[in-house]
Coordinates of C-alpha atoms and ligand atoms in Angstrom, one line a residue:
M1362 CA 0.0 0.0 0.0
P1363 CA 1.4 3.4 -0.9
E1364 CA 2.6 5.8 1.9
Q1365 CA 0.0 8.4 2.8
P1366 CA 1.3 11.8 1.6
E1367 CA 1.3 14.6 4.3
R1368 CA -1.8 16.7 3.8
S1369 CA -1.7 20.3 4.8
G1370 CA -4.6 22.5 5.9
T1371 CA -7.1 21.9 8.7
M1372 CA -10.1 19.6 9.0
L1373 CA -12.0 22.0 11.3
P1374 CA -13.4 25.4 10.5
P1375 CA -10.4 27.9 10.6
G1376 CA -10.8 30.2 13.6
C1377 CA -12.7 27.7 15.7
L1378 CA -10.0 28.0 18.4
A1379 CA -9.4 31.7 17.9
G1380 CA -8.1 33.6 20.9
Q1381 CA -7.6 30.5 23.0
V1382 CA -4.3 29.4 24.4
A1383 CA -2.8 25.9 24.1
V1384 CA 0.2 24.7 26.1
I1385 CA 1.9 21.9 24.4
T1386 CA 4.7 20.0 26.1
G1387 CA 7.2 18.3 23.8
G1388 CA 5.9 20.9 21.4
A1389 CA 9.1 21.6 19.6
S1390 CA 9.2 18.4 17.5
G1391 CA 7.3 15.3 16.3
I1392 CA 3.7 14.8 17.3
G1393 CA 3.8 17.7 19.7
F1394 CA 4.9 20.2 17.0
G1395 CA 2.3 18.8 14.6
I1396 CA -0.5 19.5 17.1
A1397 CA 0.9 22.9 17.8
R1398 CA 0.8 23.7 14.0
E1399 CA -2.7 22.4 13.7
V1400 CA -4.2 24.3 16.6
A1401 CA -2.3 27.5 15.5
Q1402 CA -3.9 27.1 12.0
L1403 CA -7.2 27.0 13.8
G1404 CA -6.4 30.3 15.6
A1405 CA -5.1 29.3 19.0
H1406 CA -2.1 31.0 20.5
V1407 CA 0.5 28.4 21.4
V1408 CA 3.0 27.8 24.2
L1409 CA 5.7 25.4 23.4
A1410 CA 7.5 23.7 26.3
G1411 CA 10.5 21.5 25.8
R1412 CA 14.0 20.8 27.1
H1413 CA 16.0 22.3 24.2
P1414 CA 15.9 26.1 23.6
E1415 CA 17.3 25.8 20.1
K1416 CA 14.6 23.3 19.0
L1417 CA 11.9 25.6 20.6
E1418 CA 13.2 28.6 18.7
A1419 CA 13.2 26.7 15.4
A1420 CA 9.6 25.6 16.1
R1421 CA 8.6 29.2 16.9
E1422 CA 10.0 30.3 13.5
A1423 CA 8.2 27.5 11.7
L1424 CA 4.9 28.7 13.2
K1425 CA 5.3 32.3 12.2
P1426 CA 3.2 32.0 9.0
T1427 CA 0.2 31.1 11.2
G1428 CA 0.2 34.6 12.7
V1429 CA -0.7 33.5 16.2
D1430 CA 1.3 34.5 19.3
V1431 CA 3.9 31.7 20.1
L1432 CA 5.6 31.6 23.5
T1433 CA 8.5 29.2 24.1
V1434 CA 9.4 28.2 27.6
P1435 CA 12.4 25.8 28.1
T1436 CA 11.0 23.2 30.5
D1437 CA 11.9 19.8 31.8
V1438 CA 8.5 18.4 32.8
R1439 CA 10.2 16.1 35.3
Q1440 CA 11.0 19.1 37.5
P1441 CA 7.9 20.4 39.3
D1442 CA 9.5 23.8 39.9
Q1443 CA 10.1 24.2 36.2
V1444 CA 6.5 23.2 35.5
E1445 CA 5.3 25.8 38.0
A1446 CA 7.5 28.4 36.3
L1447 CA 6.1 27.4 32.9
F1448 CA 2.5 28.0 34.0
R1449 CA 3.5 31.3 35.7
S1450 CA 4.9 32.4 32.3
V1451 CA 1.7 31.4 30.6
S1452 CA -0.4 33.3 33.1
D1453 CA 1.9 36.4 32.9
H1454 CA 1.9 36.4 29.1
F1455 CA -1.6 35.3 28.1
G1456 CA -3.6 35.5 31.3
R1457 CA -5.4 32.3 30.4
V1458 CA -4.9 28.6 29.5
D1459 CA -7.6 26.8 27.6
M1460 CA -5.8 23.6 26.4
L1461 CA -3.0 21.5 27.6
V1462 CA -1.5 18.8 25.4
N1463 CA 0.9 16.4 27.3
A1464 CA 3.1 15.2 24.4
A1465 CA 6.5 15.3 26.2
A1466 CA 7.9 11.7 26.4
G1467 CA 11.0 9.7 26.2
N1468 CA 11.6 6.1 25.6
F1469 CA 14.2 3.5 24.8
I1470 CA 14.2 -0.2 24.2
V1471 CA 15.8 -2.2 27.0
D1472 CA 15.6 -5.7 28.5
S1473 CA 13.7 -5.1 31.8
E1474 CA 16.3 -6.9 33.9
K1475 CA 18.9 -4.5 32.5
L1476 CA 16.9 -1.3 33.1
S1477 CA 18.5 0.9 35.8
V1478 CA 16.7 2.8 38.4
N1479 CA 17.8 6.0 36.7
G1480 CA 16.5 4.8 33.3
W1481 CA 13.2 3.9 34.9
N1482 CA 13.0 7.3 36.6
A1483 CA 13.9 9.2 33.4
V1484 CA 11.0 7.7 31.4
V1485 CA 8.4 7.4 34.2
G1486 CA 9.4 10.9 35.3
S1487 CA 8.7 12.6 32.0
V1488 CA 5.7 10.5 30.9
L1489 CA 3.7 10.0 34.1
H1490 CA 5.1 12.5 36.7
G1491 CA 5.5 15.2 34.0
T1492 CA 1.9 14.6 32.8
F1493 CA 0.6 15.0 36.4
Y1494 CA 2.6 18.1 37.2
C1495 CA 1.5 19.8 34.0
T1496 CA -2.1 18.6 34.3
R1497 CA -2.3 19.8 37.9
A1498 CA -0.8 23.2 37.1
A1499 CA -3.1 23.7 34.1
G1500 CA -6.1 22.3 35.9
L1501 CA -5.7 24.8 38.8
Q1502 CA -5.7 27.7 36.3
M1503 CA -8.6 26.3 34.4
I1504 CA -10.6 25.9 37.6
A1505 CA -9.7 29.4 38.9
S1506 CA -10.8 31.0 35.6
G1507 CA -14.3 29.5 35.7
R1508 CA -14.0 28.8 32.0
G1509 CA -12.9 25.2 32.2
G1510 CA -10.6 23.8 29.5
R1511 CA -9.4 20.7 27.7
I1512 CA -6.6 18.4 28.5
L1513 CA -5.2 15.8 26.0
S1514 CA -2.4 13.3 26.7
I1515 CA -0.6 11.2 24.2
V1516 CA -0.5 7.5 25.1
A1517 CA 0.4 4.2 23.4
S1518 CA -1.6 1.0 23.1
Y1519 CA 1.0 -1.0 25.0
A1520 CA -0.5 0.7 28.0
W1521 CA -3.1 -2.1 27.9
T1522 CA -1.6 -4.8 25.8
G1523 CA 1.8 -4.7 27.5
G1524 CA 5.0 -4.1 25.5
P1525 CA 8.1 -6.2 26.0
K1526 CA 11.4 -4.2 26.4
T1527 CA 9.6 -1.0 27.2
V1528 CA 8.4 -1.6 30.7
H1529 CA 9.1 1.9 31.9
S1530 CA 7.0 3.5 29.1
V1531 CA 4.3 0.9 29.3
A1532 CA 3.8 1.4 33.1
A1533 CA 3.9 5.2 32.7
K1534 CA 1.4 5.3 29.8
A1535 CA -0.9 3.0 31.6
G1536 CA -0.8 5.5 34.5
V1537 CA -1.6 8.3 32.1
V1538 CA -4.6 6.4 30.8
A1539 CA -5.8 5.9 34.4
L1540 CA -5.2 9.5 35.2
T1541 CA -7.2 10.6 32.2
R1542 CA -10.2 8.5 33.0
T1543 CA -10.1 9.6 36.7
L1544 CA -9.8 13.3 36.1
A1545 CA -12.4 13.2 33.3
V1546 CA -15.0 12.3 36.0
E1547 CA -13.5 14.4 38.8
W1548 CA -13.1 17.6 36.8
A1549 CA -16.1 17.5 34.5
H1550 CA -18.1 19.7 36.8
Y1551 CA -15.4 22.4 36.3
G1552 CA -16.0 22.3 32.6
I1553 CA -12.7 20.5 32.0
R1554 CA -12.6 17.6 29.5
V1555 CA -9.8 15.2 29.8
N1556 CA -9.0 12.8 27.0
A1557 CA -6.1 10.8 25.5
L1558 CA -5.0 10.2 22.0
C1559 CA -3.2 6.9 21.2
P1560 CA -1.2 7.0 17.9
G1561 CA 0.3 3.9 16.4
P1562 CA 3.6 3.9 14.6
T1563 CA 3.8 7.4 13.2
D1564 CA 6.4 8.8 10.8
T1565 CA 8.2 11.3 13.1
E1566 CA 11.8 12.3 13.1
G1567 CA 12.1 10.7 16.6
A1568 CA 10.5 7.4 15.7
R1569 CA 12.0 7.0 12.2
P1570 CA 15.4 5.7 13.3
L1571 CA 13.5 2.8 15.1
W1572 CA 12.6 1.4 11.7
E1573 CA 15.4 2.6 9.6
D1574 CA 16.6 -0.9 8.9
P1575 CA 14.5 -2.2 5.9
E1576 CA 13.8 -5.5 7.6
T1577 CA 12.5 -3.9 10.8
R1578 CA 10.5 -1.5 8.7
Q1579 CA 8.8 -4.3 6.8
R1580 CA 8.1 -6.2 10.1
V1581 CA 6.5 -3.1 11.6
L1582 CA 4.5 -2.4 8.5
R1583 CA 3.2 -6.0 8.4
R1584 CA 1.7 -5.4 11.9
I1585 CA -0.4 -2.4 10.6
P1586 CA -3.6 -3.7 8.9
V1587 CA -3.8 -0.6 6.6
G1588 CA -0.2 -1.2 5.6
R1589 CA 1.4 2.1 6.2
F1590 CA 2.7 4.4 9.0
G1591 CA 0.5 7.2 10.3
T1592 CA 1.4 10.8 9.5
V1593 CA 1.9 13.6 12.0
T1594 CA -0.9 15.6 10.3
E1595 CA -3.4 12.7 10.7
V1596 CA -2.6 12.5 14.4
A1597 CA -2.6 16.3 14.8
Q1598 CA -6.0 16.5 13.1
A1599 CA -7.5 13.9 15.5
A1600 CA -6.0 15.9 18.4
S1601 CA -7.4 19.2 17.3
Y1602 CA -10.9 17.6 16.9
L1603 CA -10.7 16.3 20.5
L1604 CA -9.6 19.8 21.6
S1605 CA -12.3 21.6 19.7
P1606 CA -15.9 22.4 20.6
Y1607 CA -17.0 19.6 18.2
A1608 CA -15.9 17.1 20.8
D1609 CA -17.6 18.8 23.8
F1610 CA -19.4 15.5 24.7
I1611 CA -16.2 13.4 24.5
N1612 CA -14.7 13.0 27.9
G1613 CA -12.5 10.3 29.4
E1614 CA -11.9 8.7 26.0
V1615 CA -8.8 7.2 24.6
L1616 CA -9.0 7.6 20.8
V1617 CA -6.8 5.1 19.0
I1618 CA -5.4 6.2 15.6
D1619 CA -3.2 3.3 14.5
G1620 CA -4.6 1.8 11.3
G1621 CA -5.9 -1.1 13.4
E1622 CA -2.5 -2.1 14.7
W1623 CA -3.3 -3.0 18.3
L1624 CA -6.4 -5.1 17.4
G1625 CA -4.1 -7.3 15.3
K1626 CA -1.5 -7.8 18.0
G1627 CA -0.8 -11.5 18.5
L1628 CA -2.6 -12.4 15.2
T1629 CA 0.3 -11.5 12.9
S1630 CA 4.0 -12.2 13.0
Ligands
LIG3052 C1 19.6 2.3 27.7 C2 19.3 4.4 28.5 C3 19.1 4.9 27.2 C4 19.1 3.9 26.1 C5 18.9 6.6 28.5 N1 19.2 5.5 29.3 N2 18.8 6.3 27.2 N3 19.6 3.1 28.7 N4 19.4 2.6 26.4 N5 18.9 4.3 24.8 C6 19.4 5.5 30.7 C7 20.8 6.1 31.0 O1 21.8 5.1 30.9 C8 20.6 6.6 32.4 O2 20.7 5.6 33.4 C9 19.1 7.0 32.4 O3 18.5 6.3 31.4 C10 18.9 8.5 32.2 O4 19.6 8.8 31.0 P1 20.1 10.3 30.7 O5 20.5 10.3 29.3 O6 20.9 10.8 31.8 O7 18.7 11.1 30.8 P2 18.0 11.9 29.8 O8 18.8 12.7 29.0 O9 17.0 12.7 30.6 O10 17.3 10.8 28.9 C11 16.0 10.8 28.6 C12 15.6 9.5 27.9 C13 16.5 9.3 26.7 C14 14.2 9.4 27.7 C15 16.0 8.4 28.9 O11 16.4 8.0 26.1 C16 16.1 10.4 25.7 O12 16.4 11.6 25.8 N6 15.3 10.0 24.7 C17 14.8 11.1 23.7 C18 14.6 10.5 22.4 C19 13.4 9.6 22.5 O13 12.9 9.2 23.5 N7 13.1 9.1 21.2 C20 12.0 8.3 21.1 C21 10.8 9.2 20.7 S1 9.7 8.4 19.6 P3 22.1 5.3 34.2 O14 21.7 4.1 35.1 O15 23.1 4.9 33.2 O16 22.4 6.5 34.9 C22 8.9 7.3 20.5 C23 8.0 6.6 19.7 C24 8.1 5.1 20.0 O17 9.0 7.2 21.7 C25 7.1 4.4 19.1 C26 7.2 2.9 19.3 C27 6.4 2.1 18.3

């Protein structure tokens, strides 16, 4: 099956997020940047948080044509004081936060018996602890504003299937799914919707090296029923739908966008 070309443009009415503010962790690259670009095209101002100032700056440049206000804040989401500082900057600059996207993550393949405590902490710290720190800080501002908001976290289907050699990420993503479902109920009366998006293998610059080797690439492709990788734009469009008013009755959901990959686990080689 041919690769899906990257489509540009938005799926939703331009302007449907106008004047709103979206904080996107891991927003300088990959899926996080794709979501930033998509919500900016829909009119939202964007706050990009990530560890590397030079990547943040390049992302800000790339978003210039959208015309929205882009704030970059170097942040390691594993550090609660840095997360507090991030949301203070958002409040000082914009005076509001309407959307949080938890896209910051890190991962590596390792035999579990060889995984060090530091390695575990590095991944669980960014994926699970970072998601909680950011969600808590954003949630407090959304509650105080009386306007509510939307929170979206990026997860992976191995959160429920298991995933050999990625026990740190599996455990952390499972925690994020549980956090999503819990807060969806707990914070609904504040007008805050909390959902997760679960991409399958997606053609990002971070993930591409994982299937650089042609044999690995074919093995991964064979597991995906539609026969191709997902694109960043497809994932970003699904994210922007969940963040938009068109999804106002969707709460506590984990939307899988993986070409049917996880349903076939165990059925194919
Ligand atoms: C083994 C590793 C390791 C690796 C880090 N560690 N990377 N062990 N293999 N590749 C261990 C270190 O040895 C150290 O433990 C501990 O983790 C902390 O590592 P540091 O490098 O000091 O920390 P830090 O820079 O914060 O590392 C963050 C990280 C790292 C997440 C652990 O791997 C990283 O920065 N990754 C970014 C790139 C990335 O995650 N790409 C994947 C994105 S795409 P010791 O005990 O030695 O001190 C993706 C999609 C997957 O995830 C899709 C699958 C289908």
